[in-house]
């Protein structure tokens, strides 16, 4: 067409997981939470005052900032509301990366990073993880303007210790963005690092632990100077009034959140065990999904067979992932349907 910037013309956009229109399916392909959002959040949703829709929303989502600050033990100035974690990623690429300012991250990881790098026309320095998914030593020496570590990593579920990430933040000159979209299902998080390091930005999502993927809400945690810089590139009203109200009620309902996380983690342990019994190699995961390696070289075929049965999991045609399936932790009933289907397909 010739209308677009050259890098956009060449760009292959992000491919989201399939969203089936039917409801009678087992959907374990996009790492959503299988349980509904907090009843407190649903109550707030039904009580939205039309006046909140007529007027523009609070540009910084003050109500949510306060609630998230309390939950994370920081001041509200350390928090920025985002239209999903992806909104923060886009802002960070826009703020830190261009033709002369590369991004670096270990691979395999979240497939949106290279797409955002291409939109900024910046070089993406991809450093392969080793077979145990340890933090690659080379990551500290790239001179990138921004280094991203997804922790827990998607789609591997592996977790890098807080101490290792503190050392990385100390060693690099650029920004370290720690993508903690799945951290609600892990045993630890990196919030404490923002107190010691002015180059650390933490990404959080309300899509996974809080069951609000359809609402689009996430947030950043970083030092106030960093937050103020990022605010310069955000949309004027990047989070809407309804989303702020619902996300605030959700994050305040820690009791409901913790119980849901407990259920997902317990089911993760059961699914890991059951898949292992069926011959898959399933490393421990710190996310709400597992990456199951099919030792018989039939990952693509199993994926197709599951799809035919309306059971959706994720298959990536990407180096080192072609022999694996990424499976979101569902309810015990959903996972039992998956396990029964696998039994049928594999034997
Ligand atoms: C690793 C990772 N980071 C960030 C996100 C963005 O999450 P959201 O925009 O739904 O908050 C996702 C979504 O799946 C993800 O997998």
Short mmCIF file of C-alpha atoms and ligand atoms in Angstrom, two decimals:
data_model
loop_
_atom_site.label_atom_id
_atom_site.label_comp_id
_atom_site.label_asym_id
_atom_site.label_seq_id
_atom_site.Cartn_x
_atom_site.Cartn_y
_atom_site.Cartn_z
CA UNK A 1 0.00 0.00 0.00
CA UNK A 2 2.88 2.34 0.80
CA UNK A 3 1.00 4.37 3.41
CA UNK A 4 2.68 2.80 6.42
CA UNK A 5 6.12 3.34 7.93
CA UNK A 6 8.48 0.74 6.45
CA UNK A 7 8.79 -1.27 9.69
CA UNK A 8 4.99 -1.39 10.11
CA UNK A 9 4.59 -2.48 6.47
CA UNK A 10 6.93 -5.43 7.16
CA UNK A 11 5.54 -6.20 10.62
CA UNK A 12 3.78 -9.48 11.36
CA UNK A 13 1.36 -8.44 14.13
CA UNK A 14 0.91 -10.27 17.45
CA UNK A 15 -1.10 -13.48 17.17
CA UNK A 16 -3.41 -13.81 20.19
CA UNK A 17 -4.63 -17.25 21.29
CA UNK A 18 -7.85 -18.40 19.59
CA UNK A 19 -11.05 -17.04 21.21
CA UNK A 20 -13.83 -19.52 20.31
CA UNK A 21 -17.34 -18.07 20.03
CA UNK A 22 -19.04 -21.19 21.43
CA UNK A 23 -19.31 -21.42 25.22
CA UNK A 24 -19.45 -25.24 25.46
CA UNK A 25 -15.70 -25.64 25.10
CA UNK A 26 -12.78 -26.35 27.41
CA UNK A 27 -10.70 -23.21 26.99
CA UNK A 28 -7.18 -23.67 28.33
CA UNK A 29 -5.30 -21.62 25.73
CA UNK A 30 -4.93 -18.01 26.94
CA UNK A 31 -4.10 -18.30 30.64
CA UNK A 32 -7.34 -16.83 31.90
CA UNK A 33 -8.47 -17.59 35.45
CA UNK A 34 -11.15 -20.34 35.45
CA UNK A 35 -13.01 -18.72 38.37
CA UNK A 36 -15.26 -15.62 38.21
CA UNK A 37 -14.13 -12.17 39.43
CA UNK A 38 -14.69 -11.15 43.07
CA UNK A 39 -18.39 -10.78 44.04
CA UNK A 40 -17.42 -7.36 45.45
CA UNK A 41 -16.21 -6.34 41.97
CA UNK A 42 -19.41 -7.59 40.33
CA UNK A 43 -21.48 -5.62 42.85
CA UNK A 44 -19.57 -2.44 41.98
CA UNK A 45 -20.16 -3.16 38.28
CA UNK A 46 -23.93 -3.32 38.74
CA UNK A 47 -23.91 -0.11 40.78
CA UNK A 48 -22.10 2.10 38.24
CA UNK A 49 -23.60 5.59 38.30
CA UNK A 50 -24.40 6.86 34.75
CA UNK A 51 -22.70 10.12 35.76
CA UNK A 52 -19.41 8.16 35.85
CA UNK A 53 -19.91 7.36 32.16
CA UNK A 54 -20.95 10.86 31.10
CA UNK A 55 -17.82 12.44 32.60
CA UNK A 56 -14.20 11.70 31.68
CA UNK A 57 -12.53 9.42 34.21
CA UNK A 58 -9.80 10.38 36.66
CA UNK A 59 -6.70 10.44 34.39
CA UNK A 60 -4.49 8.56 36.89
CA UNK A 61 -7.09 6.23 38.49
CA UNK A 62 -6.39 7.62 41.98
CA UNK A 63 -8.78 5.17 43.67
CA UNK A 64 -6.95 2.14 42.27
CA UNK A 65 -3.50 3.65 42.88
CA UNK A 66 -4.30 3.94 46.58
CA UNK A 67 -5.65 0.39 46.85
CA UNK A 68 -2.76 -1.19 44.88
CA UNK A 69 -0.23 0.81 46.91
CA UNK A 70 -1.66 -0.58 50.13
CA UNK A 71 -1.62 -4.18 48.88
CA UNK A 72 2.00 -3.83 47.69
CA UNK A 73 3.34 -1.85 50.68
CA UNK A 74 4.38 1.24 48.67
CA UNK A 75 3.15 4.84 48.34
CA UNK A 76 0.50 5.64 45.65
CA UNK A 77 3.13 7.60 43.65
CA UNK A 78 4.85 4.25 42.95
CA UNK A 79 1.78 3.00 41.02
CA UNK A 80 0.56 3.75 37.48
CA UNK A 81 -2.74 2.31 36.15
CA UNK A 82 -2.67 0.74 32.68
CA UNK A 83 -5.20 -0.60 30.18
CA UNK A 84 -3.88 -4.14 30.77
CA UNK A 85 -0.22 -5.04 31.23
CA UNK A 86 0.20 -4.82 27.44
CA UNK A 87 -0.50 -1.08 27.65
CA UNK A 88 2.51 -0.70 29.98
CA UNK A 89 4.70 -2.71 27.60
CA UNK A 90 3.73 -0.44 24.71
CA UNK A 91 4.45 2.67 26.79
CA UNK A 92 7.83 1.31 27.89
CA UNK A 93 8.93 0.55 24.31
CA UNK A 94 7.81 4.02 23.26
CA UNK A 95 9.60 5.67 26.18
CA UNK A 96 12.93 3.79 26.05
CA UNK A 97 13.51 2.16 22.65
CA UNK A 98 14.18 3.34 19.09
CA UNK A 99 16.57 2.72 16.17
CA UNK A 100 19.58 3.44 18.40
CA UNK A 101 18.25 2.06 21.66
CA UNK A 102 17.82 -1.74 21.63
CA UNK A 103 15.77 -3.99 23.87
CA UNK A 104 17.11 -7.29 25.27
CA UNK A 105 15.29 -10.29 26.73
CA UNK A 106 15.84 -14.03 27.20
CA UNK A 107 13.96 -16.40 24.86
CA UNK A 108 11.63 -18.21 24.58
CA UNK A 109 9.31 -15.69 26.21
CA UNK A 110 6.16 -13.58 25.66
CA UNK A 111 5.75 -13.25 21.90
CA UNK A 112 4.52 -9.63 22.11
CA UNK A 113 8.03 -8.27 22.89
CA UNK A 114 9.45 -8.69 19.35
CA UNK A 115 6.28 -7.18 17.84
CA UNK A 116 6.61 -4.07 20.01
CA UNK A 117 10.34 -3.89 19.17
CA UNK A 118 9.44 -3.88 15.47
CA UNK A 119 6.87 -1.11 15.92
CA UNK A 120 9.61 1.04 17.49
CA UNK A 121 12.11 -0.04 14.82
CA UNK A 122 14.49 -1.06 17.57
CA UNK A 123 16.86 -4.03 17.58
CA UNK A 124 15.71 -6.92 19.78
CA UNK A 125 18.68 -8.73 21.35
CA UNK A 126 17.31 -12.19 22.08
CA UNK A 127 19.47 -14.28 24.44
CA UNK A 128 18.52 -17.98 24.62
CA UNK A 129 17.72 -19.51 28.01
CA UNK A 130 19.64 -22.71 28.82
CA UNK A 131 17.68 -25.97 29.14
CA UNK A 132 16.84 -25.23 32.81
CA UNK A 133 15.68 -21.68 31.96
CA UNK A 134 18.28 -20.01 34.22
CA UNK A 135 18.90 -16.28 33.78
CA UNK A 136 21.47 -16.03 30.93
CA UNK A 137 24.69 -14.35 32.18
CA UNK A 138 25.01 -12.55 28.81
CA UNK A 139 21.87 -10.52 29.51
CA UNK A 140 23.85 -8.19 31.79
CA UNK A 141 26.27 -7.26 29.00
CA UNK A 142 24.01 -6.24 26.11
CA UNK A 143 24.04 -2.43 26.70
CA UNK A 144 20.32 -2.43 25.86
CA UNK A 145 18.24 0.63 26.73
CA UNK A 146 15.64 -1.74 28.18
CA UNK A 147 16.02 -5.32 29.41
CA UNK A 148 12.86 -7.36 29.97
CA UNK A 149 12.64 -10.42 32.17
CA UNK A 150 9.27 -12.13 32.29
CA UNK A 151 9.02 -13.68 35.77
CA UNK A 152 7.43 -16.20 36.06
CA UNK A 153 8.33 -16.64 32.39
CA UNK A 154 5.71 -17.36 29.75
CA UNK A 155 5.38 -19.95 28.32
CA UNK A 156 7.87 -21.92 30.43
CA UNK A 157 6.53 -21.15 33.94
CA UNK A 158 10.13 -20.91 35.22
CA UNK A 159 11.04 -18.44 37.99
CA UNK A 160 14.24 -16.40 38.48
CA UNK A 161 15.11 -15.51 42.09
CA UNK A 162 14.67 -11.96 43.38
CA UNK A 163 18.40 -11.85 44.27
CA UNK A 164 19.45 -12.65 40.71
CA UNK A 165 17.18 -9.91 39.36
CA UNK A 166 18.56 -7.46 41.94
CA UNK A 167 22.08 -8.22 40.66
CA UNK A 168 20.92 -7.74 37.06
CA UNK A 169 19.31 -4.37 37.93
CA UNK A 170 22.60 -3.34 39.54
CA UNK A 171 24.78 -4.46 36.62
CA UNK A 172 22.91 -2.91 33.69
CA UNK A 173 22.85 0.78 32.75
CA UNK A 174 19.39 0.75 31.18
CA UNK A 175 15.92 0.01 32.49
CA UNK A 176 14.95 -3.44 33.81
CA UNK A 177 11.28 -4.21 33.20
CA UNK A 178 10.20 -7.27 35.19
CA UNK A 179 7.00 -8.64 33.66
CA UNK A 180 5.14 -10.11 36.62
CA UNK A 181 1.85 -10.81 34.81
CA UNK A 182 1.81 -14.31 36.39
CA UNK A 183 3.42 -13.50 39.74
CA UNK A 184 0.19 -14.04 41.71
CA UNK A 185 0.76 -17.80 41.27
CA UNK A 186 4.45 -17.70 42.34
CA UNK A 187 5.97 -17.87 45.81
CA UNK A 188 7.80 -14.53 45.63
CA UNK A 189 7.82 -11.19 43.77
CA UNK A 190 10.18 -8.31 43.03
CA UNK A 191 8.23 -5.40 44.56
CA UNK A 192 11.01 -4.72 47.09
CA UNK A 193 13.47 -3.94 44.25
CA UNK A 194 11.77 -0.65 43.37
CA UNK A 195 12.87 0.74 46.72
CA UNK A 196 16.58 0.09 45.96
CA UNK A 197 16.78 0.55 42.17
CA UNK A 198 15.62 3.57 40.18
CA UNK A 199 15.82 1.59 36.90
CA UNK A 200 13.32 -1.16 37.82
CA UNK A 201 9.74 -1.22 36.53
CA UNK A 202 7.40 -4.01 37.59
CA UNK A 203 4.43 -4.97 35.42
CA UNK A 204 1.33 -6.41 37.05
CA UNK A 205 -1.85 -7.66 35.40
CA UNK A 206 -5.38 -7.98 36.80
CA UNK A 207 -6.18 -10.49 34.01
CA UNK A 208 -4.80 -13.62 35.66
CA UNK A 209 -4.96 -13.70 39.47
CA UNK A 210 -8.00 -11.40 39.62
CA UNK A 211 -10.04 -12.92 36.71
CA UNK A 212 -10.43 -9.58 34.86
CA UNK A 213 -8.94 -10.37 31.42
CA UNK A 214 -12.05 -9.01 29.70
CA UNK A 215 -11.90 -5.73 31.61
CA UNK A 216 -8.31 -4.83 30.60
CA UNK A 217 -6.50 -3.58 33.66
CA UNK A 218 -2.90 -3.73 34.80
CA UNK A 219 -0.44 -1.52 36.62
CA UNK A 220 3.19 -0.55 36.99
CA UNK A 221 5.20 -0.35 40.20
CA UNK A 222 8.31 1.84 40.04
CA UNK A 223 9.95 4.81 41.75
CA UNK A 224 7.88 8.03 41.45
CA UNK A 225 10.37 9.68 39.00
CA UNK A 226 10.08 6.64 36.70
CA UNK A 227 6.27 6.64 36.98
CA UNK A 228 6.18 10.37 36.16
CA UNK A 229 8.28 9.75 33.03
CA UNK A 230 6.06 6.90 31.85
CA UNK A 231 2.95 9.02 32.41
CA UNK A 232 4.20 11.35 29.65
CA UNK A 233 3.56 8.63 27.03
CA UNK A 234 0.28 7.23 28.34
CA UNK A 235 -3.06 7.97 26.66
CA UNK A 236 -4.68 10.90 28.45
CA UNK A 237 -7.40 8.63 29.88
CA UNK A 238 -5.86 5.19 29.52
CA UNK A 239 -8.13 3.52 32.11
CA UNK A 240 -11.89 4.01 32.04
CA UNK A 241 -14.10 4.81 35.03
CA UNK A 242 -15.80 1.40 35.10
CA UNK A 243 -12.49 -0.48 34.94
CA UNK A 244 -11.00 1.62 37.75
CA UNK A 245 -14.00 0.97 40.01
CA UNK A 246 -14.09 -2.79 39.30
CA UNK A 247 -10.31 -3.28 39.53
CA UNK A 248 -10.23 -1.36 42.83
CA UNK A 249 -12.95 -3.55 44.37
CA UNK A 250 -11.12 -6.65 43.08
CA UNK A 251 -7.72 -5.79 44.52
CA UNK A 252 -9.30 -4.84 47.84
CA UNK A 253 -10.93 -8.28 48.09
CA UNK A 254 -7.71 -10.07 49.04
CA UNK A 255 -9.57 -12.88 50.80
CA UNK A 256 -11.36 -13.97 47.60
CA UNK A 257 -8.19 -13.48 45.53
CA UNK A 258 -6.05 -15.63 47.85
CA UNK A 259 -8.60 -18.43 47.88
CA UNK A 260 -8.76 -18.49 44.06
CA UNK A 261 -4.98 -18.51 43.78
CA UNK A 262 -4.84 -21.38 46.28
CA UNK A 263 -7.31 -23.40 44.17
CA UNK A 264 -5.36 -22.78 40.95
CA UNK A 265 -2.05 -23.75 42.58
CA UNK A 266 -3.50 -26.93 44.05
CA UNK A 267 -4.97 -27.89 40.65
CA UNK A 268 -1.61 -27.06 39.01
CA UNK A 269 0.06 -29.66 41.23
CA UNK A 270 -2.59 -32.26 40.34
CA UNK A 271 -2.46 -31.55 36.59
CA UNK A 272 1.36 -31.70 36.63
CA UNK A 273 1.22 -35.10 38.30
CA UNK A 274 -1.49 -36.46 35.99
CA UNK A 275 0.25 -35.26 32.81
CA UNK A 276 3.52 -36.78 34.02
CA UNK A 277 1.70 -40.09 34.52
CA UNK A 278 0.52 -39.86 30.89
CA UNK A 279 4.15 -39.63 29.70
CA UNK A 280 4.59 -35.84 29.42
CA UNK A 281 7.63 -34.09 30.84
CA UNK A 282 6.21 -31.22 32.92
CA UNK A 283 8.67 -28.92 34.74
CA UNK A 284 7.40 -27.14 37.87
CA UNK A 285 5.52 -23.97 36.93
CA UNK A 286 5.11 -20.76 38.91
CA UNK A 287 2.31 -19.53 36.60
CA UNK A 288 -1.34 -20.51 36.02
CA UNK A 289 -0.26 -22.82 33.21
CA UNK A 290 2.14 -25.69 32.56
CA UNK A 291 4.40 -26.34 29.60
CA UNK A 292 4.05 -30.04 28.85
CA UNK A 293 6.68 -31.67 26.67
CA UNK A 294 5.38 -34.55 24.54
CA UNK A 295 8.18 -37.10 24.44
CA UNK A 296 6.64 -38.88 21.45
CA UNK A 297 7.13 -35.93 19.03
CA UNK A 298 3.35 -35.64 18.57
CA UNK A 299 2.68 -32.20 20.13
CA UNK A 300 1.20 -30.68 16.94
CA UNK A 301 -0.97 -33.75 16.31
CA UNK A 302 -2.21 -33.85 19.93
CA UNK A 303 -3.04 -30.15 19.69
CA UNK A 304 -5.12 -30.76 16.52
CA UNK A 305 -6.91 -33.73 18.09
CA UNK A 306 -7.76 -31.75 21.22
CA UNK A 307 -9.07 -28.87 19.09
CA UNK A 308 -11.36 -31.29 17.21
CA UNK A 309 -12.82 -32.22 20.62
CA UNK A 310 -13.38 -28.50 21.51
CA UNK A 311 -10.51 -28.56 24.00
CA UNK A 312 -8.25 -25.59 23.33
CA UNK A 313 -4.62 -25.46 24.49
CA UNK A 314 -1.73 -23.41 23.02
CA UNK A 315 0.84 -24.71 20.55
CA UNK A 316 3.74 -22.47 19.48
CA UNK A 317 5.66 -23.10 16.26
CA UNK A 318 8.75 -21.55 17.77
CA UNK A 319 12.25 -23.02 18.29
CA UNK A 320 12.37 -25.27 21.38
CA UNK A 321 8.57 -25.14 21.79
CA UNK A 322 7.48 -27.33 18.85
CA UNK A 323 7.46 -30.45 21.04
CA UNK A 324 5.42 -28.84 23.81
CA UNK A 325 1.86 -27.74 24.67
CA UNK A 326 1.11 -24.84 26.97
CA UNK A 327 -1.92 -25.69 29.04
CA UNK A 328 -3.75 -23.18 31.26
CA UNK A 329 -4.84 -24.53 34.64
CA UNK A 330 -8.61 -24.94 34.51
CA UNK A 331 -11.17 -26.08 37.06
CA UNK A 332 -10.81 -29.74 38.12
CA UNK A 333 -13.80 -30.55 35.82
CA UNK A 334 -12.19 -28.88 32.79
CA UNK A 335 -8.84 -30.52 33.47
CA UNK A 336 -10.51 -33.93 33.83
CA UNK A 337 -12.02 -33.50 30.34
CA UNK A 338 -8.55 -32.69 29.00
CA UNK A 339 -6.99 -35.68 30.75
CA UNK A 340 -9.71 -38.04 29.47
CA UNK A 341 -9.22 -36.76 25.92
CA UNK A 342 -5.45 -37.16 26.17
CA UNK A 343 -5.88 -40.74 27.29
CA UNK A 344 -8.00 -41.40 24.20
CA UNK A 345 -5.58 -39.61 21.81
CA UNK A 346 -2.31 -41.02 23.13
CA UNK A 347 -3.30 -44.71 23.37
C1 LIG B 1 3.87 -12.47 29.93
C2 LIG B 1 2.71 -11.57 29.79
N1 LIG B 1 2.86 -10.28 30.07
C3 LIG B 1 1.84 -9.41 29.96
C4 LIG B 1 0.60 -9.85 29.55
C5 LIG B 1 -0.48 -8.82 29.41
O1 LIG B 1 -1.57 -9.07 30.18
P1 LIG B 1 -2.83 -8.10 30.18
O2 LIG B 1 -2.63 -7.08 29.11
O3 LIG B 1 -4.01 -8.97 29.97
O4 LIG B 1 -2.79 -7.46 31.55
C6 LIG B 1 0.39 -11.18 29.23
C7 LIG B 1 -0.92 -11.67 28.75
O5 LIG B 1 -1.16 -12.80 28.49
C8 LIG B 1 1.47 -12.07 29.36
O6 LIG B 1 1.35 -13.37 29.05
#
